[in-house]
Coordinates of C-alpha atoms and ligand atoms in Angstrom, one line a residue:
Chain A
M1 CA -50.7 13.9 70.1
S2 CA -47.2 12.4 71.7
D3 CA -43.6 13.5 70.4
A4 CA -42.8 11.0 67.9
L5 CA -45.7 10.7 66.6
A6 CA -45.3 14.3 65.5
V7 CA -41.9 13.6 64.8
R8 CA -42.9 10.9 62.7
L9 CA -45.5 12.4 61.1
A10 CA -44.4 15.3 60.4
P11 CA -42.4 15.1 57.1
W12 CA -46.4 13.6 55.4
L13 CA -47.7 16.2 57.0
Y14 CA -45.6 19.2 55.5
T15 CA -45.8 17.9 52.4
L16 CA -49.5 17.6 52.2
A17 CA -49.6 21.1 53.6
L18 CA -47.2 22.6 50.7
L19 CA -50.0 20.1 47.9
V20 CA -52.6 21.9 49.7
I21 CA -51.4 24.9 49.1
W22 CA -49.8 24.9 45.7
E23 CA -53.3 23.9 44.8
I24 CA -55.2 26.5 46.1
V25 CA -52.7 29.3 45.0
V26 CA -53.2 28.2 41.4
V27 CA -57.1 28.4 42.2
V28 CA -57.0 31.2 43.2
F29 CA -55.0 33.5 41.6
Q30 CA -56.2 31.0 38.3
I31 CA -52.8 31.0 36.9
P32 CA -52.7 29.3 33.9
E33 CA -51.9 25.2 33.5
F34 CA -49.1 26.1 31.0
F35 CA -47.8 28.5 33.7
L36 CA -47.7 26.5 36.8
P37 CA -49.9 23.5 36.9
P38 CA -52.0 22.2 40.0
P39 CA -50.2 19.2 41.6
T40 CA -53.5 17.6 40.9
S41 CA -53.0 17.5 36.8
V42 CA -48.9 17.3 37.6
A43 CA -50.8 13.9 39.1
R44 CA -52.9 13.3 36.4
A45 CA -50.0 13.6 34.3
I46 CA -48.0 10.9 36.5
Y47 CA -51.2 8.6 35.9
E48 CA -51.1 9.5 32.2
Y49 CA -47.7 9.2 31.4
W50 CA -47.0 6.4 33.8
P51 CA -45.2 3.6 31.3
A52 CA -42.7 6.3 30.1
I53 CA -42.4 8.4 33.3
Y54 CA -41.4 4.8 34.8
R55 CA -39.1 4.1 31.8
N56 CA -37.0 6.8 31.6
S57 CA -36.8 7.0 35.7
L58 CA -35.2 3.7 35.9
V59 CA -32.5 4.3 33.1
T60 CA -31.8 8.1 35.1
L61 CA -31.8 6.0 38.2
W62 CA -29.0 3.6 36.5
S63 CA -27.0 6.0 35.0
T64 CA -26.9 7.6 38.6
L65 CA -26.3 4.6 40.5
V66 CA -23.8 3.5 38.4
G67 CA -21.8 6.6 38.4
F68 CA -22.0 7.2 42.1
L69 CA -20.3 3.8 42.4
L70 CA -17.0 4.6 40.4
A71 CA -17.1 7.8 42.4
V72 CA -17.7 6.0 46.0
A73 CA -14.4 3.3 44.8
F74 CA -13.0 6.7 42.9
G75 CA -13.6 8.6 45.9
L76 CA -12.4 6.5 48.2
A77 CA -8.9 6.0 46.6
L78 CA -7.7 9.6 45.7
G79 CA -9.7 10.5 49.9
L80 CA -6.9 7.6 51.3
L81 CA -4.0 8.9 48.6
V82 CA -4.5 12.4 49.4
G83 CA -4.2 11.8 53.3
W84 CA -2.0 9.4 53.3
S85 CA 1.0 11.9 51.8
R86 CA 1.5 15.6 52.3
S87 CA 2.9 15.8 48.8
I88 CA 0.5 14.2 47.4
Y89 CA -1.8 16.1 48.8
A90 CA 0.4 19.1 48.3
G91 CA 0.3 18.3 44.5
L92 CA -3.8 17.1 44.0
Y93 CA -5.5 19.6 46.2
P94 CA -4.9 22.5 43.2
L95 CA -6.0 20.3 40.5
M96 CA -8.7 19.0 42.1
I97 CA -10.2 22.5 43.6
G98 CA -9.6 24.2 39.8
F99 CA -11.5 20.2 38.6
N100 CA -14.4 21.2 40.9
A101 CA -14.8 24.2 39.0
I102 CA -15.4 23.5 36.1
P103 CA -19.1 23.5 35.2
K104 CA -20.0 19.8 34.4
V105 CA -22.4 21.1 32.1
A106 CA -19.5 22.1 29.7
V107 CA -17.5 19.2 30.7
V108 CA -20.8 17.6 29.0
P109 CA -19.4 18.1 25.1
I110 CA -15.9 16.6 25.3
L111 CA -17.6 13.6 26.6
V112 CA -20.2 12.9 24.0
L113 CA -17.6 13.4 21.9
W114 CA -15.6 11.1 23.1
F115 CA -18.4 8.0 23.8
G116 CA -21.6 9.4 21.9
I117 CA -24.3 10.4 23.6
G118 CA -26.8 8.0 25.7
F119 CA -25.4 6.2 29.3
M120 CA -21.9 7.4 28.4
P121 CA -21.5 10.9 29.1
A122 CA -24.7 10.7 32.2
M123 CA -23.3 8.3 34.0
L124 CA -19.6 10.3 33.5
T125 CA -20.9 13.7 34.8
A126 CA -22.8 11.9 37.5
F127 CA -19.3 10.3 38.4
L128 CA -17.3 13.6 37.9
I129 CA -19.8 15.6 40.0
S130 CA -20.5 13.4 43.5
F131 CA -16.7 12.3 43.7
F132 CA -15.3 15.4 45.1
P133 CA -17.5 15.5 48.2
I134 CA -16.3 11.8 48.7
V135 CA -12.6 12.7 48.2
V136 CA -12.4 16.0 50.4
N137 CA -14.2 14.2 53.3
V138 CA -12.2 10.9 53.1
A139 CA -9.0 13.4 53.0
T140 CA -9.8 15.4 56.3
G141 CA -10.7 12.5 58.3
L142 CA -7.6 10.9 57.3
A143 CA -5.7 14.1 58.0
T144 CA -7.4 15.0 61.8
I145 CA -6.0 12.5 63.7
E146 CA -4.9 13.3 66.9
P147 CA -1.2 13.5 67.5
E148 CA -1.2 12.3 70.9
L149 CA -3.1 9.3 69.4
E150 CA -0.8 9.4 66.7
D151 CA 2.7 9.4 69.2
V152 CA 1.1 6.8 71.7
L153 CA 0.8 4.1 68.2
K154 CA 3.9 5.5 67.2
A155 CA 5.9 4.4 69.8
L156 CA 4.5 1.1 69.5
G157 CA 6.6 0.5 66.5
A158 CA 3.0 1.1 64.9
S159 CA 3.7 1.3 61.1
K160 CA 1.8 4.4 59.0
L161 CA -0.1 1.5 57.2
D162 CA -0.9 0.9 60.9
I163 CA -1.7 3.9 62.2
M164 CA -3.8 3.9 59.2
R165 CA -5.8 1.0 59.1
K166 CA -6.0 1.1 63.3
V167 CA -7.3 4.5 63.1
G168 CA -6.8 6.6 60.0
I169 CA -9.7 4.5 57.6
P170 CA -12.1 3.8 60.9
R171 CA -11.9 8.0 62.3
S172 CA -12.9 9.1 58.5
L173 CA -15.7 6.2 58.0
P174 CA -18.1 9.2 59.9
Y175 CA -16.9 12.0 57.4
F176 CA -17.0 9.6 53.9
F177 CA -20.9 7.9 54.9
G178 CA -21.8 11.4 55.4
S179 CA -20.5 12.4 52.3
L180 CA -22.6 9.7 50.8
K181 CA -25.3 11.7 50.7
V182 CA -23.9 15.5 49.9
A183 CA -22.4 13.1 46.8
I184 CA -25.5 10.8 45.5
T185 CA -27.6 13.7 45.3
L186 CA -25.2 15.5 42.8
A187 CA -25.1 12.2 41.0
F188 CA -27.9 12.9 39.9
V189 CA -27.8 16.3 39.0
G190 CA -25.4 15.3 36.8
T191 CA -27.2 12.9 35.7
V192 CA -29.3 14.9 34.2
V193 CA -27.8 17.6 32.9
S194 CA -26.5 15.1 30.9
E195 CA -29.1 14.0 29.9
S196 CA -31.4 16.8 28.9
V197 CA -27.9 17.7 26.7
A198 CA -27.5 14.4 25.0
S199 CA -29.5 11.2 25.5
N200 CA -32.6 10.0 23.5
N201 CA -33.2 8.7 27.3
G202 CA -34.0 9.4 31.0
I203 CA -36.4 11.7 32.8
G204 CA -33.5 15.2 31.9
N205 CA -34.8 14.2 28.4
L206 CA -38.1 13.3 29.1
M207 CA -38.1 16.5 30.5
L208 CA -37.2 18.4 27.4
Q209 CA -38.9 16.8 24.9
A210 CA -42.3 18.0 27.2
Q211 CA -41.5 21.4 27.3
A212 CA -40.5 21.6 23.7
Q213 CA -44.3 20.0 23.1
F214 CA -45.1 22.1 25.8
V215 CA -47.1 19.8 28.0
V216 CA -46.3 22.1 31.1
P217 CA -47.8 18.9 33.5
L218 CA -45.2 16.4 32.1
I219 CA -42.2 18.5 32.8
F220 CA -43.8 19.4 36.5
A221 CA -44.8 15.2 36.6
G222 CA -40.2 14.9 36.0
L223 CA -39.2 16.7 39.1
V224 CA -41.4 14.7 40.8
A225 CA -40.0 11.5 39.3
L226 CA -36.2 13.4 40.8
A227 CA -37.5 14.4 43.4
V228 CA -38.7 11.0 45.3
E229 CA -35.9 8.6 43.3
G230 CA -33.4 11.5 45.0
I231 CA -34.8 11.1 48.6
V232 CA -35.3 7.5 48.2
M233 CA -31.6 7.3 47.8
Y234 CA -30.9 9.9 50.5
W235 CA -32.7 8.0 52.6
L236 CA -30.5 5.0 51.7
M237 CA -27.8 6.6 52.9
A238 CA -28.5 8.1 56.4
V239 CA -29.1 4.9 56.8
L240 CA -26.4 3.3 55.9
E241 CA -23.7 6.2 57.9
R242 CA -26.2 5.7 61.2
R243 CA -25.9 1.8 60.3
M244 CA -22.3 1.7 59.9
T245 CA -21.0 4.5 61.9
G246 CA -23.3 5.2 65.3
W247 CA -20.6 5.5 67.6
A248 CA -20.2 8.8 65.9
H249 CA -23.6 9.8 66.7
R250 CA -23.6 9.7 70.0
S251 CA -24.2 13.0 71.5
G252 CA -27.8 14.2 72.2
F253 CA -27.9 17.3 69.7
A254 CA -29.1 15.7 65.8
Q255 CA -32.2 14.4 68.3
A256 CA -33.2 17.4 70.5
Chain B
M1 CA 26.7 7.4 80.7
S2 CA 24.3 4.3 82.3
G3 CA 20.6 4.7 83.3
F4 CA 18.1 3.1 81.8
V5 CA 16.8 5.9 80.8
S6 CA 19.7 8.8 79.4
L7 CA 19.3 12.7 77.7
H8 CA 23.2 13.9 77.4
E9 CA 23.3 17.4 76.5
V10 CA 20.5 17.3 74.3
S11 CA 19.6 20.3 72.0
H12 CA 16.1 19.8 70.7
A13 CA 14.1 22.4 67.6
Y14 CA 10.7 22.0 66.3
G15 CA 10.3 22.4 62.1
V16 CA 13.7 24.0 60.8
A17 CA 17.2 23.2 62.7
G18 CA 18.3 26.7 63.7
G19 CA 14.6 27.8 64.9
P20 CA 15.2 28.7 68.6
P21 CA 15.3 25.6 70.7
A22 CA 12.8 23.4 73.0
V23 CA 15.4 22.4 75.0
E24 CA 19.0 23.1 74.5
S25 CA 21.7 21.6 76.8
L26 CA 19.0 18.7 78.7
T27 CA 20.9 16.2 80.8
L28 CA 19.4 13.3 82.6
S29 CA 19.1 9.8 83.6
V30 CA 16.8 7.9 85.0
N31 CA 17.9 4.0 86.1
R32 CA 15.7 1.2 85.8
G33 CA 12.4 0.3 87.9
E34 CA 12.9 4.2 89.2
F35 CA 10.2 7.1 89.3
A36 CA 11.2 10.0 87.9
A37 CA 9.0 12.7 87.3
V38 CA 9.7 16.1 86.0
V39 CA 8.3 19.4 86.4
G40 CA 9.0 23.1 85.2
P41 CA 7.1 25.6 83.7
S42 CA 5.1 25.7 80.8
G43 CA 6.2 25.7 77.4
C44 CA 9.5 24.9 79.1
G45 CA 10.0 21.5 76.6
K46 CA 8.9 18.7 79.2
S47 CA 6.5 17.4 76.7
T48 CA 9.9 16.9 73.9
L49 CA 12.1 15.6 77.1
M50 CA 9.4 12.8 76.6
K51 CA 9.1 12.9 72.2
L52 CA 12.9 13.0 72.6
A53 CA 13.6 9.8 74.9
T54 CA 10.4 7.8 72.5
G55 CA 12.4 8.0 70.1
L56 CA 9.7 10.8 68.3
Q57 CA 11.0 13.2 68.5
F58 CA 15.5 13.5 67.4
P59 CA 17.4 16.6 68.6
Y60 CA 19.9 18.2 66.0
H61 CA 22.9 17.4 68.9
G62 CA 23.4 14.9 72.1
T63 CA 23.0 12.0 72.7
V64 CA 19.3 9.4 73.9
M65 CA 19.9 6.8 75.6
V66 CA 16.8 4.6 76.3
A67 CA 17.8 0.1 77.2
G68 CA 21.8 0.5 76.4
Q69 CA 20.6 1.2 72.9
H70 CA 21.1 5.0 70.7
V71 CA 17.5 6.2 70.0
T72 CA 17.2 6.5 66.0
K73 CA 13.6 5.0 65.9
P74 CA 10.4 5.3 68.2
V75 CA 11.5 2.9 70.7
K76 CA 8.8 -0.2 71.4
I77 CA 9.1 -0.7 75.6
A78 CA 7.3 2.3 75.9
G79 CA 4.0 2.5 77.2
M80 CA 2.3 6.1 76.7
A81 CA -0.8 8.2 78.1
F82 CA -1.2 12.0 78.4
Q83 CA -3.7 14.3 79.7
A84 CA -6.5 13.7 77.1
P85 CA -7.7 9.5 77.4
T86 CA -6.6 9.3 73.4
L87 CA -9.5 6.7 73.5
L88 CA -10.8 5.1 70.0
P89 CA -14.2 6.1 70.4
W90 CA -15.1 3.0 68.1
R91 CA -13.7 0.6 70.2
T92 CA -15.1 -0.4 73.3
T93 CA -12.7 -0.6 76.1
L94 CA -11.8 -3.8 76.0
E95 CA -10.6 -3.6 72.5
N96 CA -9.5 -0.3 73.0
L97 CA -7.3 -1.7 76.0
L98 CA -6.2 -5.0 73.0
L99 CA -5.1 -2.1 70.6
P100 CA -1.1 -2.5 71.6
L101 CA -1.1 -6.2 71.0
E102 CA -1.9 -5.6 67.9
I103 CA 1.0 -3.6 66.6
V104 CA 3.3 -5.0 68.8
E105 CA 5.5 -8.1 67.6
P106 CA 5.1 -10.9 69.8
Y107 CA 1.5 -10.1 70.4
R108 CA 0.6 -9.2 67.0
S109 CA 1.9 -12.4 64.8
Q110 CA -0.2 -14.4 68.3
M111 CA -3.1 -12.1 68.4
R112 CA -5.5 -15.0 66.6
R113 CA -4.6 -17.6 68.5
K114 CA -3.9 -16.4 71.7
K115 CA -7.1 -13.4 71.5
A116 CA -8.3 -15.5 74.1
E117 CA -5.5 -15.0 76.8
Y118 CA -5.1 -11.6 76.2
V119 CA -8.8 -10.6 76.4
A120 CA -8.4 -12.0 80.2
R121 CA -5.0 -10.3 80.3
A122 CA -6.9 -7.3 79.3
E123 CA -9.7 -7.7 81.9
A124 CA -7.3 -8.4 84.7
L125 CA -5.8 -5.2 84.4
L126 CA -9.0 -3.6 84.4
A127 CA -9.8 -4.8 87.3
S128 CA -6.6 -4.1 88.5
V129 CA -7.6 -0.2 88.7
G130 CA -10.6 -0.5 89.6
L131 CA -12.8 -0.8 86.2
G132 CA -13.5 -4.5 86.3
G133 CA -16.4 -5.4 84.2
Q134 CA -16.5 -2.2 81.9
G135 CA -14.2 -3.5 79.1
D136 CA -17.8 -3.7 76.9
K137 CA -18.6 -0.4 77.4
F138 CA -17.4 2.2 74.6
P139 CA -15.1 5.1 76.3
W140 CA -17.4 7.7 75.6
Q141 CA -19.9 6.1 78.5
L142 CA -16.7 6.2 80.8
S143 CA -16.3 9.7 82.9
G144 CA -13.0 11.1 82.2
G145 CA -11.5 9.4 85.8
M146 CA -12.7 5.7 84.3
Q147 CA -11.3 6.5 80.9
M148 CA -7.7 8.0 82.2
R149 CA -8.4 4.7 83.6
A150 CA -8.6 2.5 80.9
S151 CA -5.6 4.8 78.8
L152 CA -3.0 3.7 81.2
C153 CA -4.9 0.1 80.7
R154 CA -3.8 0.1 77.7
A155 CA -0.1 2.2 78.2
L156 CA 0.2 -1.4 80.0
I157 CA -1.1 -4.0 78.2
H158 CA 1.8 -4.8 76.8
E159 CA 4.2 -5.2 79.3
P160 CA 6.8 -1.8 78.5
Q161 CA 9.6 -1.8 80.1
L162 CA 9.6 2.2 80.1
L163 CA 6.0 4.2 81.4
M164 CA 6.1 8.0 80.2
L165 CA 3.0 10.0 81.8
D166 CA 2.4 13.1 80.5
E167 CA 0.4 15.4 82.7
P168 CA -1.7 11.7 83.4
F169 CA -4.1 12.8 85.8
G170 CA -4.2 17.1 84.6
A171 CA -7.7 17.6 83.4
L172 CA -9.5 15.1 87.1
D173 CA -10.4 16.3 89.8
A174 CA -8.7 16.6 93.0
F175 CA -10.4 13.2 94.8
T176 CA -10.5 11.5 91.2
R177 CA -6.0 12.7 90.8
E178 CA -5.3 11.3 94.8
E179 CA -7.3 8.1 94.1
L180 CA -4.9 7.1 90.7
W181 CA -1.9 8.1 92.8
G182 CA -2.4 4.7 94.4
V183 CA -3.5 3.2 91.1
I184 CA 0.3 4.7 89.5
R185 CA 1.4 4.0 93.3
D186 CA 0.4 0.0 92.9
L187 CA 1.2 -0.7 89.7
H188 CA 5.1 0.3 89.8
A189 CA 5.3 -1.4 93.1
A190 CA 4.0 -4.0 92.1
S191 CA 6.3 -4.6 88.4
G192 CA 9.1 -3.1 89.3
I193 CA 8.3 -0.9 85.4
T194 CA 10.5 2.1 85.0
V195 CA 8.4 5.3 85.2
V196 CA 8.8 8.8 84.2
L197 CA 5.9 10.9 85.1
V198 CA 5.8 14.4 84.3
T199 CA 3.4 17.0 86.0
H200 CA 2.6 20.3 87.0
D201 CA 1.2 19.0 90.5
L202 CA 4.3 19.2 92.3
R203 CA 2.4 17.0 95.6
E204 CA 1.8 14.6 92.8
A205 CA 6.0 14.6 91.9
V206 CA 6.8 14.1 95.3
F207 CA 4.0 11.6 96.5
L208 CA 5.0 9.2 93.6
A209 CA 8.7 9.7 92.8
D210 CA 12.4 8.5 93.1
R211 CA 13.6 11.8 93.3
V212 CA 12.1 15.0 91.0
F213 CA 13.9 16.6 87.7
V214 CA 13.1 20.9 87.2
M215 CA 13.2 22.7 84.3
S216 CA 14.6 25.2 82.9
A217 CA 12.4 28.3 80.9
R218 CA 12.3 27.4 77.7
P219 CA 14.8 26.9 76.2
G220 CA 14.4 24.0 78.8
R221 CA 17.0 21.9 80.7
V222 CA 17.5 20.2 83.9
I223 CA 18.4 22.9 87.0
E224 CA 17.5 20.9 89.8
E225 CA 17.5 17.2 90.6
R226 CA 15.9 16.8 94.5
V227 CA 15.9 13.0 95.1
V228 CA 12.6 12.2 97.3
G229 CA 13.8 9.8 100.6
L230 CA 10.1 9.4 102.0
P231 CA 9.8 5.5 102.6
R232 CA 8.1 2.7 100.4
P233 CA 5.4 2.2 100.3
R234 CA 3.9 5.9 100.6
D235 CA 0.6 6.6 101.5
L236 CA -2.1 9.5 100.8
E237 CA -1.0 10.6 104.7
V238 CA 2.5 11.2 103.5
T239 CA 1.2 14.5 102.0
F240 CA 0.2 15.6 106.0
T241 CA 3.8 15.0 106.7
S242 CA 6.4 18.1 107.6
E243 CA 9.2 16.3 105.6
F244 CA 6.7 16.0 102.4
Q245 CA 6.2 20.1 102.9
D246 CA 8.9 20.9 102.6
I247 CA 10.4 19.4 99.9
V248 CA 7.2 20.9 97.9
H249 CA 8.4 23.8 99.1
E250 CA 11.8 23.9 98.0
L251 CA 10.7 22.2 94.7
R252 CA 8.3 25.4 94.7
G253 CA 11.1 27.8 95.1
Y254 CA 12.7 26.5 91.9
I255 CA 10.3 26.6 89.5
V256 CA 9.2 30.6 91.3
R257 CA 13.9 31.0 90.1
A258 CA 12.9 29.1 87.0
R259 CA 10.8 31.1 85.4
Q260 CA 12.4 34.6 86.3
Ligands
ATP1 N1 4.6 20.6 67.2 C1 5.7 21.5 67.8 N2 5.8 22.6 66.7 C2 6.5 23.5 67.1 N3 6.9 24.0 67.6 C3 6.4 23.0 68.8 C4 5.3 22.0 69.0 N4 5.7 21.3 70.1 C5 5.7 21.9 71.3 N5 6.6 23.1 70.7 C6 7.3 24.2 70.8 O1 8.4 24.0 71.6 C7 8.4 24.8 73.1 C8 8.2 23.3 74.2 O2 7.0 22.2 74.4 P1 6.8 21.2 75.1 O3 5.3 20.8 75.0 O4 7.7 20.3 75.2 O5 6.5 21.8 76.6 P2 5.5 21.4 77.8 O6 6.6 22.1 78.8 O7 5.3 20.2 77.9 O8 4.9 22.6 78.5 P3 3.4 22.5 78.8 O9 4.2 22.5 80.5 O10 2.2 23.6 78.5 O11 2.9 20.7 78.7 C9 7.1 24.8 73.6 O12 7.7 26.0 73.2 C10 6.1 24.8 72.0 O13 6.2 26.7 71.8
MG2 MG1 3.5 19.1 77.9

């Protein structure tokens, strides 16, 4: 088999292998279905409950995407602001760190208090959890401009805005797009956390109900739905990153 | 005080004033059209001198004048190049060259209208340093020496009156370096631009410069000034003459003493 083909097939083969091993383990050790259902019964659950899974997946996806896009806009703006001025940086950084350290599940009750249950707390939790990596990455890109380059531009009479536009922003784009991959994954976490506490919809809620009714394969079906959504969105972000910042991936290191 | 670039009794300290100065009582004057070289021990304040002369740093004492004007903000008539080429990796070589024109007036406001003219100018400049037709390559597709050439072109594209070079060839091998000496020599001869070159290489200083300034160890000031009378145009062969080597030896003596 050629190398390129091996690389293309590898993800599918590994996934398949995992499923097969899982199935075998369940069968060989006679693990009861209510403890760990085998992939085949998870697949059956997906088929059986497909309408519910499909509908709730879309609900989760929608909350996640809205929260994520809000995080992108807000994170980008805040990152540029923080990278722009040392004093803004000094003032906001401890606040952001502290804010990031708060477990977001603890914020959900407050959001429910303010906005009620459902879409709003889920979307906002996704937003809150995913904006931090974007801010930090954009600010890092701006903060690490080579001083020599800055001197070259300043000696031409470039304003701070010029330096930002010509160097700072293009330079922080790889950091920004890199952070989107982390952020979208976190956004799903936020949505599901909120849905399982405060919603009548979404995969988080679906899994909670499945647990209450002891339909264990359906819980796992919910996990699979989340995993698929997560992989697809991550992959989209990776493609976007490659498209927008090809120049930053010129070393052969990652390809080797 | 005369001279195109002149520093008079200049003292500068980084960070808080009252800290140890990087340069102290530095006095130096470079004439219009002259090629000046600055040599001195490492850390003596050569790069600081460049920043003072271009208005990137301001002294706590003394005066800095460029083109008859007190330097109170970054001077706009200078082009700079450093040891690292500092080209932008997301722009092609040609786009890198156009960067200064996107910033400096009057080019900036005419960028859209005269784009073709500017591109032609950049291509001509690239050709003059032996990079003809390489403009659409990205900097990281060029060798170190080629990047340095492009960096020189970027420093020259807006036709500055003053060219400031801070160890521009420090990272290059001996052959590439000597090749680029020729490039700089020809640029200077053709344009009559004023050049200040900081270097560790005494042969480089003597080959290129009309006058060599020797700085003391930190805090730096000018302790010697040596006129290089070698006739122009100079050929690389001149570096093998005894006259040339005497000057190099003399300068070496000053530096050895400055380090003590
Ligand atoms: N940004 C800075 N902040 C604080 N101190 C600095 C800064 N830049 C330079 N210095 C100090 O000022 C002194 C002079 O530095 P400078 O870079 O001008 O030396 P140099 O002669 O260019 O050295 P080299 O030959 O190694 O390039 C050094 O002792 C250095 O520690
Ligand atoms: Mg230096």
